[in-house]
Short mmCIF file of C-alpha atoms and ligand atoms in Angstrom, two decimals:
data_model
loop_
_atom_site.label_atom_id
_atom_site.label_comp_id
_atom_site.label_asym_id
_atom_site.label_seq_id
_atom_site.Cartn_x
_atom_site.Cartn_y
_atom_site.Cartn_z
CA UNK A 1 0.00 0.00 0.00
CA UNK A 2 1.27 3.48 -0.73
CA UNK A 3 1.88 5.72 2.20
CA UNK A 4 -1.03 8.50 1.15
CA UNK A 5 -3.21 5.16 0.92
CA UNK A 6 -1.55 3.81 4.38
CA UNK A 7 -1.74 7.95 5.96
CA UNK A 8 -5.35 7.99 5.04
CA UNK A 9 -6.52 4.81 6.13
CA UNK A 10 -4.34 5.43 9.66
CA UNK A 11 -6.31 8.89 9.98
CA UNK A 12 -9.66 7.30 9.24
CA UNK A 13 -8.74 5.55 12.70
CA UNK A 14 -8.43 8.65 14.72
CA UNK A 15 -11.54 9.79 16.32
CA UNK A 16 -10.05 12.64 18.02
CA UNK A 17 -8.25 14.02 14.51
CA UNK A 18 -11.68 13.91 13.31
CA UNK A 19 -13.08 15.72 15.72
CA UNK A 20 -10.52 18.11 15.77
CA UNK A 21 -10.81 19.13 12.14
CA UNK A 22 -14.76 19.73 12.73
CA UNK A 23 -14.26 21.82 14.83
CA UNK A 24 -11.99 23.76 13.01
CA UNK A 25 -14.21 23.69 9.53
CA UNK A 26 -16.94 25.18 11.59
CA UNK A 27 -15.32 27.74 13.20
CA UNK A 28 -13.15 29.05 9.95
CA UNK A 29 -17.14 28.96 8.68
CA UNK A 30 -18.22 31.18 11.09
CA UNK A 31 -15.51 33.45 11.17
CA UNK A 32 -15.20 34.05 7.19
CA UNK A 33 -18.85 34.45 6.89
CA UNK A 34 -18.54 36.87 9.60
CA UNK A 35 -15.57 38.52 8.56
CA UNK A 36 -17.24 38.70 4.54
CA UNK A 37 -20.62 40.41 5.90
CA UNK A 38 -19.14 43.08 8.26
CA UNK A 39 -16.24 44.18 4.98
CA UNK A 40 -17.90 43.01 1.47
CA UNK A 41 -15.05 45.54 0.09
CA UNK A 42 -12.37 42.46 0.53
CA UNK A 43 -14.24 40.38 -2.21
CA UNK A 44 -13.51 43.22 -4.12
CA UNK A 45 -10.01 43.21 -3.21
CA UNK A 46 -9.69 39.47 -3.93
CA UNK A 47 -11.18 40.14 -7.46
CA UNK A 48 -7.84 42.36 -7.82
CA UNK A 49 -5.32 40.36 -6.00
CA UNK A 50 -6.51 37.04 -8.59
CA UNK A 51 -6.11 39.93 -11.83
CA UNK A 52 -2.45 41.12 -10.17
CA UNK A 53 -1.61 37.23 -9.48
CA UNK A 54 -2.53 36.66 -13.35
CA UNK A 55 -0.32 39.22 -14.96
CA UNK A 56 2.49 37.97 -12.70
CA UNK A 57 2.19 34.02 -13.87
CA UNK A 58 2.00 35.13 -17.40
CA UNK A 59 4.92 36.80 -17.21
CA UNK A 60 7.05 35.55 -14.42
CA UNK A 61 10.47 35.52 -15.43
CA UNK A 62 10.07 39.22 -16.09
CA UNK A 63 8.78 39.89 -12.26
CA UNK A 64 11.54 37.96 -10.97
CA UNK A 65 13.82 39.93 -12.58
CA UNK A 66 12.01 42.90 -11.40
CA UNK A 67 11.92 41.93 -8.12
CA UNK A 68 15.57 41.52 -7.57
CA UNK A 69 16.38 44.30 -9.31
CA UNK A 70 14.11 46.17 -6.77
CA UNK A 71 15.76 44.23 -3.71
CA UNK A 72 18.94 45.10 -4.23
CA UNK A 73 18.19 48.99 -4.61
CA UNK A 74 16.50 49.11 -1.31
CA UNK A 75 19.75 46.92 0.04
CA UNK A 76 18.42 43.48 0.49
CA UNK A 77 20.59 40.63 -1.12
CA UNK A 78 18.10 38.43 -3.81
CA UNK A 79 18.97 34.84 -4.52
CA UNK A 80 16.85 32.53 -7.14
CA UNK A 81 17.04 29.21 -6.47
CA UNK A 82 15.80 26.70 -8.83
CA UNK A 83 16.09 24.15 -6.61
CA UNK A 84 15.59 22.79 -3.18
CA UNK A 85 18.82 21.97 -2.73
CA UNK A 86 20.39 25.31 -4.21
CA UNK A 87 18.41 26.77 -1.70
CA UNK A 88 19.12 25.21 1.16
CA UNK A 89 22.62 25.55 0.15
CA UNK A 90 22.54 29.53 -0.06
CA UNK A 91 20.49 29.63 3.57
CA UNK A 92 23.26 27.27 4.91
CA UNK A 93 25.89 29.93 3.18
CA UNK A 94 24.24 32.61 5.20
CA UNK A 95 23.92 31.11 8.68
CA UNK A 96 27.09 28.75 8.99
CA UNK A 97 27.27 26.73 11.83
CA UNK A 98 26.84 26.37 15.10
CA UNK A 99 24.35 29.59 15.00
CA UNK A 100 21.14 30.01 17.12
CA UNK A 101 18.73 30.61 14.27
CA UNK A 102 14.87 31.49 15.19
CA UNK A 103 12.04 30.67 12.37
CA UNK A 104 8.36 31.66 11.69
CA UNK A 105 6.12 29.38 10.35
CA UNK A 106 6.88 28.87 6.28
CA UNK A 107 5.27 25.97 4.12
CA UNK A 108 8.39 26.74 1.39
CA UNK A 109 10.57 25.92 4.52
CA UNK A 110 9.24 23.02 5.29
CA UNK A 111 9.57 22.19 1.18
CA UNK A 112 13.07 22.44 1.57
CA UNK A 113 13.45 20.89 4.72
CA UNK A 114 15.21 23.67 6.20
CA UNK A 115 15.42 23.25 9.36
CA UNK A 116 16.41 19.32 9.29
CA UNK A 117 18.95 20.67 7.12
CA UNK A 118 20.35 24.21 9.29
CA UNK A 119 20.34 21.71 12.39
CA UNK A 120 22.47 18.83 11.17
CA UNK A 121 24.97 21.65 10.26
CA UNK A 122 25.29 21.99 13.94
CA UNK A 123 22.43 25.03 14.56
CA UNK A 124 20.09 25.31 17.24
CA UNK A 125 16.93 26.45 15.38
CA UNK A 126 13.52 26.85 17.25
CA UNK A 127 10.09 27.82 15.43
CA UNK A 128 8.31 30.44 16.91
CA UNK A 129 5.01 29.96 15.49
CA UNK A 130 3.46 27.93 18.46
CA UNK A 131 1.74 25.54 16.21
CA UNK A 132 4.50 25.11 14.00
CA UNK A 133 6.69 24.80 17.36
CA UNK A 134 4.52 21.92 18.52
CA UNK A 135 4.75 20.34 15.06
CA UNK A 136 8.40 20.46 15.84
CA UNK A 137 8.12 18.89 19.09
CA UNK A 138 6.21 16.10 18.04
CA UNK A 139 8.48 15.55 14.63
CA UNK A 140 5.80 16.01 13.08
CA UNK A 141 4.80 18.27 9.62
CA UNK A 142 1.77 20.81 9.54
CA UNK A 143 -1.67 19.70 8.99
CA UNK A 144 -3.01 22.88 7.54
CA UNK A 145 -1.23 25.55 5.88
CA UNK A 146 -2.00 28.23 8.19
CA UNK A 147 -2.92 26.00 11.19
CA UNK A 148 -0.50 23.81 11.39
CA UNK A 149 -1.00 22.04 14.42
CA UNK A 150 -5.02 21.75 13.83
CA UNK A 151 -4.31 18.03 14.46
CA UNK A 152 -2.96 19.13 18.56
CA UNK A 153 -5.75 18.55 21.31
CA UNK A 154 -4.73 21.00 24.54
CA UNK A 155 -3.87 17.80 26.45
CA UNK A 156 -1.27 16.41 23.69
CA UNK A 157 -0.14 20.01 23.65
CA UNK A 158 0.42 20.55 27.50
CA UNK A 159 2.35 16.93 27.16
CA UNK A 160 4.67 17.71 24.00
CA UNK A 161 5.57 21.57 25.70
CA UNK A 162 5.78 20.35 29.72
CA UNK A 163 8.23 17.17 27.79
CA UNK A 164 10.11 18.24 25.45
CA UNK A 165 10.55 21.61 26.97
CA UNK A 166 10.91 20.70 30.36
CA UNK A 167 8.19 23.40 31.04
CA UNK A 168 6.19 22.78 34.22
CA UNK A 169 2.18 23.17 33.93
CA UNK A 170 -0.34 23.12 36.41
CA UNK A 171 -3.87 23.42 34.90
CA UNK A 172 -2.30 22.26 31.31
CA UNK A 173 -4.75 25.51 29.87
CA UNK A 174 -4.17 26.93 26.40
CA UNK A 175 -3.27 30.16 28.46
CA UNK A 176 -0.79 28.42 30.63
CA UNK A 177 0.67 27.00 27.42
CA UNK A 178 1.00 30.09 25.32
CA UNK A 179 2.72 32.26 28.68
CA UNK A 180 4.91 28.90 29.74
CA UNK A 181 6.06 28.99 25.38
CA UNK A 182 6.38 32.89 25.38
CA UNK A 183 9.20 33.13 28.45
CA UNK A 184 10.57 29.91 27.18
CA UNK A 185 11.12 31.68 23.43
CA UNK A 186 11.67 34.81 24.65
CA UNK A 187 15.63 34.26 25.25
CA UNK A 188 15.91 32.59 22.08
CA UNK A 189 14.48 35.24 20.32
CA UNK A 190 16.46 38.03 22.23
CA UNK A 191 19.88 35.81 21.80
CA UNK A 192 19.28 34.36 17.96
CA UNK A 193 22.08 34.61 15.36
CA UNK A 194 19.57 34.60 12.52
CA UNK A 195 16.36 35.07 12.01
CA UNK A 196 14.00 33.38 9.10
CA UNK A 197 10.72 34.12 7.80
CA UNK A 198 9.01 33.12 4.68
CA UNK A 199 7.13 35.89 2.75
CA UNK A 200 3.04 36.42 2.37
CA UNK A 201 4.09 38.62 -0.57
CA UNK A 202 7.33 40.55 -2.39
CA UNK A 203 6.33 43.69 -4.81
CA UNK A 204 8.19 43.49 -7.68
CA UNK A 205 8.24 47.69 -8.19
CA UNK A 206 10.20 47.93 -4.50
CA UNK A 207 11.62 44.87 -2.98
CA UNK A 208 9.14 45.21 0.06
CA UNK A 209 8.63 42.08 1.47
CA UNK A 210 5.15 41.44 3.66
CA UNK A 211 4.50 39.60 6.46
CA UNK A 212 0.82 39.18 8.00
CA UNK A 213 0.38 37.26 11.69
CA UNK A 214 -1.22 37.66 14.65
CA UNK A 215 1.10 36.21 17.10
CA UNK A 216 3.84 38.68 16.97
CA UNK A 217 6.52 36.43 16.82
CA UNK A 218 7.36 37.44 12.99
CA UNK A 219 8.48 40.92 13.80
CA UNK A 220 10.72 40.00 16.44
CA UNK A 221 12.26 36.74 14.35
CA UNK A 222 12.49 39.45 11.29
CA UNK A 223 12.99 42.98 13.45
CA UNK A 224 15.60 41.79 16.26
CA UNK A 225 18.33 39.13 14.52
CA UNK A 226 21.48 40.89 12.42
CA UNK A 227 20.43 38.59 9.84
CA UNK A 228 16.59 38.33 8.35
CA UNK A 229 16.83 35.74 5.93
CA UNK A 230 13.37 35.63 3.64
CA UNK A 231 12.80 32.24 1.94
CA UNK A 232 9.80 31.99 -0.39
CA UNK A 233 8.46 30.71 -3.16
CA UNK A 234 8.62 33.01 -6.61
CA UNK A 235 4.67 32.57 -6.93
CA UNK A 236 4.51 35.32 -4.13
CA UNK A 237 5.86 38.05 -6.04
CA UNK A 238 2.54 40.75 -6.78
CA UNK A 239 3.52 43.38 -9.23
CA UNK A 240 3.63 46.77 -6.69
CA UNK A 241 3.34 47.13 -3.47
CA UNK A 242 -0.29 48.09 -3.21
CA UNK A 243 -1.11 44.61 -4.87
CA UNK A 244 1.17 42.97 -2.06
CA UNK A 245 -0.80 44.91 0.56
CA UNK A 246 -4.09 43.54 -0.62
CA UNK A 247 -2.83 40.54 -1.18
CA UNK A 248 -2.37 40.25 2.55
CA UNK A 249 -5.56 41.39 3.49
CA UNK A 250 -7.17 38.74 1.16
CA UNK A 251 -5.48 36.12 2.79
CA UNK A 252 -6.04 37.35 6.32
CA UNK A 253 -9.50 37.63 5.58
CA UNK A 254 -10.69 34.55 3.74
CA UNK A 255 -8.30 32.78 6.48
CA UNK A 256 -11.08 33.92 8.96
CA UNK A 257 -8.49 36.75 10.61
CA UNK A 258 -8.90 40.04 9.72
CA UNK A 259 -7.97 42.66 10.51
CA UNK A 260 -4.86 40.88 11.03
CA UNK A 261 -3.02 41.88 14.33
CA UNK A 262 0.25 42.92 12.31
CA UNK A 263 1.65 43.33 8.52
CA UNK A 264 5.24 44.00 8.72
CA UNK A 265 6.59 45.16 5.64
CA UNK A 266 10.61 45.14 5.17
CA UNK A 267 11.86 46.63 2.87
CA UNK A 268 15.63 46.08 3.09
CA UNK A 269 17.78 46.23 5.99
CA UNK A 270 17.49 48.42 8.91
CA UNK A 271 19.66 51.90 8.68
CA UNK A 272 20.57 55.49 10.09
CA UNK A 273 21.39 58.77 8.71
CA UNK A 274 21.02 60.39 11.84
CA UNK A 275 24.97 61.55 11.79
CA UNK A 276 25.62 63.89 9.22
CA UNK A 277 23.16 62.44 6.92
CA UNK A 278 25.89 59.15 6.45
CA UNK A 279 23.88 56.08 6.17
CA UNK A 280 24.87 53.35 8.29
CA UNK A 281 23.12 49.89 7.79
CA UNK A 282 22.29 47.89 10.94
CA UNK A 283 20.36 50.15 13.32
CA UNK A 284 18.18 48.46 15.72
CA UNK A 285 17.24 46.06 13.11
CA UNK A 286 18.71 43.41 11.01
CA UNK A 287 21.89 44.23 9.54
CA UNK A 288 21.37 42.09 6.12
CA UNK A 289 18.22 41.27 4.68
CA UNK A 290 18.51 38.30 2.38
CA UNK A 291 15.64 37.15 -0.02
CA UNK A 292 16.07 33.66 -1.35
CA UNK A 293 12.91 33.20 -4.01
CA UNK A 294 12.52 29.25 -4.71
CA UNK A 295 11.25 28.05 -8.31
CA UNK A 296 11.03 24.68 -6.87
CA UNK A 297 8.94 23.76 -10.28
CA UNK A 298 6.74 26.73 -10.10
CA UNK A 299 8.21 28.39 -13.17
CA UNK A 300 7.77 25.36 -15.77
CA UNK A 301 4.24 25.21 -13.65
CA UNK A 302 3.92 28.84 -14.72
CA UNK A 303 3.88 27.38 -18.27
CA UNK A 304 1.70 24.53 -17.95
CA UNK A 305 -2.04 24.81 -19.16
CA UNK A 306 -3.77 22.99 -15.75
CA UNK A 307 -0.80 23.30 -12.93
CA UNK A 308 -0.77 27.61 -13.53
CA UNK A 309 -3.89 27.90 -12.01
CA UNK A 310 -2.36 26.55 -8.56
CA UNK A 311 0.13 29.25 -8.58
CA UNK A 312 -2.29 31.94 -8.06
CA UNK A 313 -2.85 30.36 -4.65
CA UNK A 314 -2.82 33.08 -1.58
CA UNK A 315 -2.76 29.66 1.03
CA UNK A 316 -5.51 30.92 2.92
CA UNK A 317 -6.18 26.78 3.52
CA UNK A 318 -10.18 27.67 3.12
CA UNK A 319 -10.53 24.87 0.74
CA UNK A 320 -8.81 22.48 2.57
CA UNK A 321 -11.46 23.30 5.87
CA UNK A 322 -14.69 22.63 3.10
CA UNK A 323 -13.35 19.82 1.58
CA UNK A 324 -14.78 16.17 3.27
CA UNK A 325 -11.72 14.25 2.64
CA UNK A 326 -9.86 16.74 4.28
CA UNK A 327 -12.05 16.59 6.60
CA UNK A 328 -11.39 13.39 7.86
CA UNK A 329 -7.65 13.43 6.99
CA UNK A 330 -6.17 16.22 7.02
CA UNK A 331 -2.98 16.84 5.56
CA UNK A 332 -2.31 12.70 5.54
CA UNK A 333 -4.03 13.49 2.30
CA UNK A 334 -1.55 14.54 -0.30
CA UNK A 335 2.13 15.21 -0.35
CA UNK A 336 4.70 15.35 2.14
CA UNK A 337 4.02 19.45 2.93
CA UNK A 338 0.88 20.22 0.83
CA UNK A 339 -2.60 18.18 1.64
CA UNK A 340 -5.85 18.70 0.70
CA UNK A 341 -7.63 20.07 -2.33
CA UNK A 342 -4.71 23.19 -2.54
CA UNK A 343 -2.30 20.31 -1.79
CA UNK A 344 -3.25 18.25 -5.00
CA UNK A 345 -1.68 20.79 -7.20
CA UNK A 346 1.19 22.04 -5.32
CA UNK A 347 2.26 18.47 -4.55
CA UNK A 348 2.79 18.47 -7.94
CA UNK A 349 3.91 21.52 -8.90
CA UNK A 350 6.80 21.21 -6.09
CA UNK A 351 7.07 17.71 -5.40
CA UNK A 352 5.71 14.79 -7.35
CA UNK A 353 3.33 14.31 -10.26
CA UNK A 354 2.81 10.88 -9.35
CA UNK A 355 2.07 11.60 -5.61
CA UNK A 356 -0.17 13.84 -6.66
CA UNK A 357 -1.98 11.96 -9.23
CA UNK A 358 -2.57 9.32 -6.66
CA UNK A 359 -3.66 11.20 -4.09
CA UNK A 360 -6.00 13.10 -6.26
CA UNK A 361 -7.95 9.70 -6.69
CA UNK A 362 -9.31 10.23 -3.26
CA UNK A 363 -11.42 13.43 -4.78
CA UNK A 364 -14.72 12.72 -4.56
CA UNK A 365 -15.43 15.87 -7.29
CA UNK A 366 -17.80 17.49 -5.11
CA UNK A 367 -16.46 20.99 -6.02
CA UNK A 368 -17.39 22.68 -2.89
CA UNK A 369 -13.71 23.92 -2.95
CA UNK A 370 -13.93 25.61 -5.94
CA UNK A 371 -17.17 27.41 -4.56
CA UNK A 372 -14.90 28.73 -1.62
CA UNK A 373 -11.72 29.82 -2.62
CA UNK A 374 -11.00 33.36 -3.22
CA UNK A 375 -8.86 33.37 -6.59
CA UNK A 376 -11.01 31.29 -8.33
CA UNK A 377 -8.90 28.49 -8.84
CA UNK A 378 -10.37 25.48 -10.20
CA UNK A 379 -9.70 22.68 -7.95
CA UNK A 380 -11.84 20.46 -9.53
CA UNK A 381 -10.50 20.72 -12.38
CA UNK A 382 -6.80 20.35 -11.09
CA UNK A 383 -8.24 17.19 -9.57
CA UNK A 384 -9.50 15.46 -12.39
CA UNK A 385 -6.85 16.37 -14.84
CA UNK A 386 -4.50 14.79 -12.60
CA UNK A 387 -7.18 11.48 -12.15
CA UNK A 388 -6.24 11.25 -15.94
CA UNK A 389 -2.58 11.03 -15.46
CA UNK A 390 -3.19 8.27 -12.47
CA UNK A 391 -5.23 6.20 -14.91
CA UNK A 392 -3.28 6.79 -18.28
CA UNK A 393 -0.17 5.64 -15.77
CA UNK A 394 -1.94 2.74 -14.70
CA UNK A 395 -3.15 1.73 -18.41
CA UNK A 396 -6.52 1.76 -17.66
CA UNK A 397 -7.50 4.67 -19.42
CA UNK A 398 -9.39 3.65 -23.14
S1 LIG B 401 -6.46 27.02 -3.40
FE1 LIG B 401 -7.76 28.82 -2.99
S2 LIG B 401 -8.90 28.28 -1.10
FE2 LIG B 401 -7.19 26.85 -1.28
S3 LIG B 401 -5.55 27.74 -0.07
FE3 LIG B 401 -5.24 28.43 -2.18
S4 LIG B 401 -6.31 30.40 -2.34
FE4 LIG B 401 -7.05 29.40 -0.47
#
């Protein structure tokens, strides 16, 4: 049995993962609907954000360009990688070894295996994102691309932090677990070497990179380190900086969080010209700012009649919430980093074709995500096109 086949079936077991995920459809319901009614203006926005996504994929190699060109006049150092191991190799070529490095939560990280790699090079390297830092405790991968520790009861959670921490708990409450994490991050955050963030969006017209959260761990792990390194995937380049903006709002939104608590925007590293108008880099913030944008198959994607559609993705994970095979699997469902209906086509835009086509014969076609997600991508259609490549694999197709 395959392990998507031998993930699912496992996850079918789990009562508790099931309930879990319920509970988190219906309240990402609730919230968007909620959200949608009291500001109709961000469909409106999301209309825009899809048009600015389009005019990026159909000419992509162009906005890289521009992009870099724009990071390196505000400062910043650009890097294209076209693979994950180039990648990882430039990171590694920034932080060295032996470093304390701090992260916020980033699904292109966790394509490139980052922090597996930055740790065997002899780095300490915490996430800060507290359900991406539970993920880590439990050696786990996320379960949702913005909530990636949907899969966590409070009990499991209060076990993982009070073990693998060494953090003592009385009442084992989600408060007492987000206060015992905060003191416990706090030093490592205050002491860190390097700091790494992915990237909700980069405009291509000024290098600004944005950043949306509520925790507030982003704008210390990318406002305190000498060394912000940005890793993200090219698909998150909008053409100005206005587009990025909305872009962020979109996703906060239709992610059931808006307003969001912050959007950082950096837009190279931090500087002074208090003295005699001389410009010094490194003020109170990070003295380099490096952007690494990862093709990771997203260019030839860019290219591709079916797979283009994906890139236009703003991960808001709404689809995966409506979707009922998500529902009862989660993330088991698809690749190793993407599940569920968004999964199906960045599985194979980054990872594997075949994966993907596999997993994709799960879909039961009932299009609900397509009905739900805010650039209009057809998931359906990503679905069944990739049925076709399962079966014409297999021979059975006539
Ligand atoms: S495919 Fe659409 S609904 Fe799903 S995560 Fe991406 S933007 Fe959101």
């Amino acid at each position: 049995m395959s392990r998507v086949l031998r993930e699912v079936e496992e996850a079918l077991e789990d009562d508790s993962l099931r309930r879990a995920l319920e509970r988190a459809a219906e309240n990402n319901e609730r919230n968007v609907a909620r959200v949608l009614e009291r500001h109709p203006e961000v469909e409106h926005l999301a209309r825009e954000v899809e048009e600015a996504k389009k005019s990026v994929i159909e000419r992509l190699d162009y906005y890289i360009d521009k992009a870099m060109e724009s990071l390196r006049r505000v400062g910043a150092r650009p890097y294209l990688a076209e693979t994950p191991e180039e990648a990882r190799e430039i990171v590694a070529g920034i932080v060295g070894r032996g470093k304390l490095v701090v992260m916020s939560k980033s699904m292109v990280a966790e394509e490139l295996r980052l922090r597996e790699h930055l740790e065997a090079l002899g780095n300490r390297v915490w996430e800060t994102d507290l359900g991406q830092l539970l993920v880590q405790l439990e050696n786990g991968r996320p379960m949702h691309t913005i909530a990636p520790a949907v899969h966590i009861s409070r009990v499991e959670a209060a076990r993982l932090v009070s073990e693998r921490l060494g953090l003592e708990l009385s009442s084992g409450s989600p408060e007492e677990i987000v206060e015992a994490v905060r003191r416990f991050l706090r030093e490592k955050l205050v002491h860190a070497d390097v700091g790494i963030t992915g990237a909700n969006a980069v405009a291509a017209d000024t290098g600004a990179v944005f950043l949306v959260e509520n925790e507030g761990n982003i704008r210390i792990v990318s406002g305190l380190s000498r060394k912000h390194v940005v890793v993200t995937g090219v698909d998150k380049i909008m053409p100005t900086i206005l587009d990025a903006f909305k872009a962020v709002l979109v996703q906060a939104a239709y992610a059931g969080l808006y307003p969001p608590t912050y959007v950082n925007v950096t837009a190279g590293p931090s500087s002074t010209a208090d003295i005699e108008l001389h410009r010094v880099y490194g003020a109170q913030g990070p003295r380099e700012v490096h952007v690494v944008l990862v093709d990771n198959g997203r260019r030839r994607a860019a290219r591709h009649p079916v797979l283009s559609e994906q890139l236009r993705c703003i991960r808001c994970g709404r689809c995966q919430l409506e979707c009922p095979v998500w529902q009862q699997s989660a993330n088991h469902w698809g690749g190793r980093v993407y599940g569920g209906p968004m999964g199906l086509g960045w599985t194979a835009v980054t990872e594997s074709l075949e994966v993907a086509a596999e997993a994709a014969m799960l879909c039961l076609g009932c299009m609900r995500c397509d009905l739900v997600c805010p650039m209009e991508i057809p998931l359906s259609r990503i679905a069944a096109w990739l049925k076709r490549q399962y079966t014409r694999r297999m021979g059975l197709s006539g």
